Coordinates of C-alpha atoms in Angstrom, one line a residue:
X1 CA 106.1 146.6 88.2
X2 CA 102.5 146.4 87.0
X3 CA 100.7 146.4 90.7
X4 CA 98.5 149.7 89.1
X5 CA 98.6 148.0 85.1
X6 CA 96.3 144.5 86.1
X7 CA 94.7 145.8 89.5
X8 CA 92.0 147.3 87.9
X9 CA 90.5 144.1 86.2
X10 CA 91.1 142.2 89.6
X11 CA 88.9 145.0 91.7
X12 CA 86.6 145.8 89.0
X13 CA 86.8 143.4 86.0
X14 CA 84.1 140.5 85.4
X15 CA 84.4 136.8 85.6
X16 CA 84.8 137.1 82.3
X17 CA 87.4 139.7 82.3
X18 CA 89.3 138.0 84.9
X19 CA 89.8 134.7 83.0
X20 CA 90.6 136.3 79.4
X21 CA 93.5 138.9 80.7
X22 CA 94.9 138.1 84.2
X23 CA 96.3 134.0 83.5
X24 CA 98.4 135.9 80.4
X25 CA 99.3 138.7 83.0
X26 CA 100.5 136.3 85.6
X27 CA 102.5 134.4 83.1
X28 CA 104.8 137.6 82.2
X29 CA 102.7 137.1 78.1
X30 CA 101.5 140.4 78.2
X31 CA 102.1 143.6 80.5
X32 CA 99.7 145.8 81.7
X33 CA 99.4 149.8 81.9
X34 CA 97.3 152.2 83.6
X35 CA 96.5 155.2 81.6
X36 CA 95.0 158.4 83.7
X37 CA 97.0 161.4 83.1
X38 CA 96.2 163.9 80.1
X39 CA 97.9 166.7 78.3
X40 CA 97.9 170.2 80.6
X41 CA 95.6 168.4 82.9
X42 CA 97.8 166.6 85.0
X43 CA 96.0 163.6 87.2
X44 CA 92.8 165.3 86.3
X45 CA 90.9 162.8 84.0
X46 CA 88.5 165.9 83.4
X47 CA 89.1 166.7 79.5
X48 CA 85.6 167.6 77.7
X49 CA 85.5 165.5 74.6
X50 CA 82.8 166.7 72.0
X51 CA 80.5 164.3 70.5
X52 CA 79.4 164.7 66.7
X53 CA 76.2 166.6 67.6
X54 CA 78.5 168.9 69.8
X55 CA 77.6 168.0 73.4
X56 CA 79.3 166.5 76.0
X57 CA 78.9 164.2 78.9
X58 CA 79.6 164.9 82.4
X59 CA 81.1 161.2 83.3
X60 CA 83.8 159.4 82.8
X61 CA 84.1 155.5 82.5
X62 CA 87.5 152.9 82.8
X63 CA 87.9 150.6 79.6
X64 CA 90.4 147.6 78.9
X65 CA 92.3 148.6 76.1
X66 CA 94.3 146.3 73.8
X67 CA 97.1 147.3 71.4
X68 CA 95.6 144.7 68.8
X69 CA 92.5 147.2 69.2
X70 CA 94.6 149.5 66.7
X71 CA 95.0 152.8 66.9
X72 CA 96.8 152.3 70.3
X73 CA 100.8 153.8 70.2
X74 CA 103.1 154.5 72.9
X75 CA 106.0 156.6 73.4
X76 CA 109.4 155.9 74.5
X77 CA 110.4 155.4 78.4
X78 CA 110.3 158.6 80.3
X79 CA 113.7 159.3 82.4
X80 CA 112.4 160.3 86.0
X81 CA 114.6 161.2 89.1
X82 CA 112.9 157.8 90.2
X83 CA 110.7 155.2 91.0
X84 CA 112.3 153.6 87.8
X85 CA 110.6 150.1 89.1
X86 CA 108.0 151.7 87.0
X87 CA 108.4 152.9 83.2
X88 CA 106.3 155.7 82.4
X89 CA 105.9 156.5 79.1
X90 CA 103.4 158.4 76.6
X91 CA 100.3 156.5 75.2
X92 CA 98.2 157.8 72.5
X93 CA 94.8 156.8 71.2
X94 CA 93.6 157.8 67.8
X95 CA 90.5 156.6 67.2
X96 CA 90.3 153.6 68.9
X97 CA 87.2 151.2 69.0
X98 CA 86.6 149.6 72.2
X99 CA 84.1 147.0 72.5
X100 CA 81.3 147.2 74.9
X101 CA 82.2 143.9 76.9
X102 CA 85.7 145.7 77.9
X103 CA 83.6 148.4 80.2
X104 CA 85.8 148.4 83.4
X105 CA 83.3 148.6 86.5
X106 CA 80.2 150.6 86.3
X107 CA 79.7 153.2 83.3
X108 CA 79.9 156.4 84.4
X109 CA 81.8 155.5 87.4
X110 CA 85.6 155.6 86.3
X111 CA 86.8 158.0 89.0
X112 CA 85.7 155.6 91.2
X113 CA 87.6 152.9 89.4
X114 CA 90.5 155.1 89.2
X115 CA 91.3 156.2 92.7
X116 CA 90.7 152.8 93.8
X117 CA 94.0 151.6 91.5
X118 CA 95.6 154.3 92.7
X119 CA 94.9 153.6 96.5
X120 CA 95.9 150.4 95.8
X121 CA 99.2 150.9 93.7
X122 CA 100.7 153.3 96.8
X123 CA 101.3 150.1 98.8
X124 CA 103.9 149.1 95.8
X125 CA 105.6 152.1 96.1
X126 CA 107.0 151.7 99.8
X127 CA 107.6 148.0 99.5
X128 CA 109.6 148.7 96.1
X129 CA 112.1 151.1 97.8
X130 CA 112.7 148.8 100.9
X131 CA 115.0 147.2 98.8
X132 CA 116.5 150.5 96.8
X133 CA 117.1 151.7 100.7
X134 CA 118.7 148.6 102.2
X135 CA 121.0 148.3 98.8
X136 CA 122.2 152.0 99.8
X137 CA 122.7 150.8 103.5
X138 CA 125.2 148.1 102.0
X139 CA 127.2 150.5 100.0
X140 CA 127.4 153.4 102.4
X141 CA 128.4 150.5 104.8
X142 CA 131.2 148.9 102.1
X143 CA 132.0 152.4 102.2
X144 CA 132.6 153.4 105.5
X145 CA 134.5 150.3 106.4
X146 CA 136.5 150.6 103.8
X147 CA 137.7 154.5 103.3
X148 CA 140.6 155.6 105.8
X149 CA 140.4 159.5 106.6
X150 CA 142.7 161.1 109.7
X151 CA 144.4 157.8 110.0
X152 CA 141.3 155.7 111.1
X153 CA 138.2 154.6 108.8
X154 CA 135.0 156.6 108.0
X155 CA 133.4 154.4 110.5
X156 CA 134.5 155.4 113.7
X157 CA 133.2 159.1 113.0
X158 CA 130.5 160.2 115.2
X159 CA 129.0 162.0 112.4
X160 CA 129.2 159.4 109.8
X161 CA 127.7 156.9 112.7
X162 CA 124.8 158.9 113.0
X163 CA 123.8 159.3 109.4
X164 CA 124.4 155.3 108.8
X165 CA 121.8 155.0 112.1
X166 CA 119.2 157.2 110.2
X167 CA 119.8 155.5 107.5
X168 CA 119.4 151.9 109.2
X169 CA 115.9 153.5 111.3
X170 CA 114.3 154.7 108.9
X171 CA 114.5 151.9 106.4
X172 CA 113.2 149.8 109.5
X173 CA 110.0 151.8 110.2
X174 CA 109.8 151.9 106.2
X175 CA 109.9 148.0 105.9
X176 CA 107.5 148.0 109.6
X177 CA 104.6 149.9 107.6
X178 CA 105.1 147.8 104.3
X179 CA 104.6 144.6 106.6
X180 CA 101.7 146.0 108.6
X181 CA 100.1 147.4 105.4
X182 CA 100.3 143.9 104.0
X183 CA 99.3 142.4 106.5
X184 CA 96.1 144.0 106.7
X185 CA 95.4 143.3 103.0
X186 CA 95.9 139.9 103.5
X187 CA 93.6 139.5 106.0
X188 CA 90.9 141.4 103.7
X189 CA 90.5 144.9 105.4
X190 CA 89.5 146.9 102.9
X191 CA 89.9 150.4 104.7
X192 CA 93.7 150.7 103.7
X193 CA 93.6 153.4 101.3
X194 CA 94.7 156.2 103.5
X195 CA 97.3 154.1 105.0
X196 CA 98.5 153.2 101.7
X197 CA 99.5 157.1 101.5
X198 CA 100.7 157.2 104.9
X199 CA 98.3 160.1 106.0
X200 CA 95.3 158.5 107.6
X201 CA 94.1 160.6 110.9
X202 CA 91.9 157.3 111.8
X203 CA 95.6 155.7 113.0
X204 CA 95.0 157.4 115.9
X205 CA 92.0 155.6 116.6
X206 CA 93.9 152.2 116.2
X207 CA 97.0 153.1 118.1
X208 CA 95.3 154.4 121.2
X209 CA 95.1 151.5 122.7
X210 CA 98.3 150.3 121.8
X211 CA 100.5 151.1 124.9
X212 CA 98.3 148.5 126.7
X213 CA 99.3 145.7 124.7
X214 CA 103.0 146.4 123.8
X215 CA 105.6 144.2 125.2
X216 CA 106.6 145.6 128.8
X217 CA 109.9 146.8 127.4
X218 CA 108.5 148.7 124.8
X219 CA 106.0 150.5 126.9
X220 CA 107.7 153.8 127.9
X221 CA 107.9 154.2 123.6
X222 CA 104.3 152.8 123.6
X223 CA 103.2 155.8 126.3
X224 CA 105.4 158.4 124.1
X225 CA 103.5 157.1 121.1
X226 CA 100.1 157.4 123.0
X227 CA 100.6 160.9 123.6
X228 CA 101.8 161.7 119.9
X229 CA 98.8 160.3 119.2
X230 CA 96.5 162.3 122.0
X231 CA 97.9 164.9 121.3
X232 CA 97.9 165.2 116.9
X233 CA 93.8 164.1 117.7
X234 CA 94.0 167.6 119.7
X235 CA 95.5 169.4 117.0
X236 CA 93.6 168.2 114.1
X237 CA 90.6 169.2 116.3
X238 CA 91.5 172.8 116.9
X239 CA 92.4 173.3 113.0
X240 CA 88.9 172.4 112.1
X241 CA 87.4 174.3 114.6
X242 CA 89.7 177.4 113.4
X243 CA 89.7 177.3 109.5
X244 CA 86.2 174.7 109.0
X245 CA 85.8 174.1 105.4
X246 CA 88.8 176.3 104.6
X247 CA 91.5 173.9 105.8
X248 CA 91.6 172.6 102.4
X249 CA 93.1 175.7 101.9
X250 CA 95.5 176.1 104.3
X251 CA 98.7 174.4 102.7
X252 CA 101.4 174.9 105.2
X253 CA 98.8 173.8 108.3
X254 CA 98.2 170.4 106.4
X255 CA 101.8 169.7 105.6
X256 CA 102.4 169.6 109.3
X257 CA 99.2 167.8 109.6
X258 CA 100.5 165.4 107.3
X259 CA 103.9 165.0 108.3
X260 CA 102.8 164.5 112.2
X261 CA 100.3 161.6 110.5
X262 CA 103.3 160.1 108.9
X263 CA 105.5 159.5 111.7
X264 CA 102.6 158.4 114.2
X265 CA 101.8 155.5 111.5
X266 CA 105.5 154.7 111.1
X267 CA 105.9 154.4 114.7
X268 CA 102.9 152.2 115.6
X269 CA 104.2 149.9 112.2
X270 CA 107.6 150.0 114.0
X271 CA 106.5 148.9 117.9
X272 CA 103.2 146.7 115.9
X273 CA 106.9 144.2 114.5

C-alpha cells in the first residue's frame, strides 16, 4: 500500500524522475514512503529550521529521498487501531544530502506537492476497506447461519437481520463511491480532490440533475435525493450568511455540514451503479 509513497513522482516528478524510480517501484524492487508529519506538529509541515547564519526561510519544498543517501533510518511499524494496509512507522533524517536533481515539483512549492498526494492517496483509503467490510459481511454471515439461540439460528432475528442489512448497504454505497471516484480518474477529471474526502459541496451541482436521467424505477429515490440536495445547497447558504468567515469556527455546524455532504455523495454513487 504505497498509493501516497510513488504518487508524488508520478504528479510532480520529471521525465527523468519518472524513468529512474517508478519501473523499480512497479516491479515490487523498492517501496516507497511519504514523509509529512513532524514531532509536536502533527500534519503541519511548518517546523522553522535555522540556517548557519541564523535565518530562516518561509517555504517549504518536496525532495526524493533515498536510503543509500545515508543518514536516512526508520523506526519500527507503528500498531494503529487500523488502516494496517498501510505501515506507518518513524523516519529520521540526520544530516542527509540531497542532490539538487531530486527537487520534487517546484521549489518553494512543497505544500502544494503535499496536499496534492494526499488528495490523491484518500481514494486508497475507501477502496482498501471495501474488502475489510465485505470479509466482515462473510463472517457475521458464517455466523449467523450457523449459531442456534432460542431454538432457531441468529438469522431469523429481526434485530440481527437488520444490522447484517446495514451492514450489506453500507458496504454497497462504500464500493458505489470507490467506483464512481475511479471512474472519474480514469477518465482524467482532475477536480476529484474533495470527493476523494467525501465532503465536496460542488456534488450538489452534479446530482441536480440527476433525477432526470435515473432509470424510471429509481426515480421516486432520485426525487428524494434531489431534495437532499436542494435542500443541504439551502443550508450551506444560510450558514454563510449567519457566521461569514467565522464558519471555520463553528465545529459542530460543519460536522453536520459534513456528514449531510457524505451521504448526498454516497447516495448519488449508489443510484449513478
Amino acid at each position: 500500500f504505497q498509493s501516497i509513497g510513488y504518487k508524488g513522482i508520478l504528479l510532480f516528478g520529471t521525465e527523468e524522475q519518472k524513468q529512474k524510480y517508478l519501473p523499480d517501484l512497479a516491479a515490487g524492487n523498492k517501496f516507497a514512503a511519504f514523509c509529512l508529519t513532524e514531532p509536536s506538529s502533527g500534519s503541519d509541515a511548518n517546523t522553522p529550521v535555522k540556517l548557519p547564519d541564523g535565518s530562516t526561510k518561509n517555504k517549504v519544498s518536496a525532495f526524493i529521498v533515498e536510503r543509500a543517501f545515508g543518514g536516512v533510518t526508520s523506526g519500527p511499524q507503528e500498531k494503529k487501531m487500523g488502516i494496517k494496509g498501510s505501515n506507518t512507522a518513524e523516519v529520521h533524517f540526520d544530516n542527509v544530502k540531497v542532490p539538487v536533481e531530486n527537487l520534487l515539483g517546484v521549489e518553494g512549492e512543497g505544500f502544494k506537492v503535499a496536499m496534492n498526494i494526499l488528495n490523491n492517496g484518500r481514494f486508497g483509503i475507501p477502496a482498501s476497506c471495501t474488502g475489510s467490510m465485505k470479509y466482515c459481511i462473510q463472517k457475521t454471515v458464517d455466523h449467523v447461519t450457523s449459531r442456534v439461540q432460542f431454538g432457531q439460528t441468529l438469522q431469523e432475528f429481526f434485530n440481527v437481520q437488520e444490522k447484517l442489512t446495514n451492514m450489506v448497504a453500507r458496504h454497497y454505497a462504500t464500493e458505489s463511491i470507490v467506483y464512481l471516484l475511479a471512474a472519474n480518474m480514469d477518465r482524467g477529471i482532475q477536480d476529484y480532490q474533495l470527493e476523494a474526502a467525501i465532503g465536496k459541496v460542488a456534488a450538489g451541482s452534479t446530482g441536480a440533475d440527476f433525477a432526470a436521467v435515473v432509470d424510471p424505477a429509481l426515480s421516486d429515490s432520485a426525487k428524494k435525493l434531489d431534495d437532499c440536495i436542494k435542500q443541504f445547497g439551502k443550508t450551506v447558504e444560510n450558514l454563510l450568511i449567519k457566521y461569514k468567515k467565522g464558519i471555520v469556527d463553528r465545529q459542530y455546524e460543519l460536522i453536520r455540514v459534513a456528514d449531510a455532504a457524505i451521504d448526498i455523495y454516497s447516495m448519488i454513487a449508489t443510484l449513478s451503479r
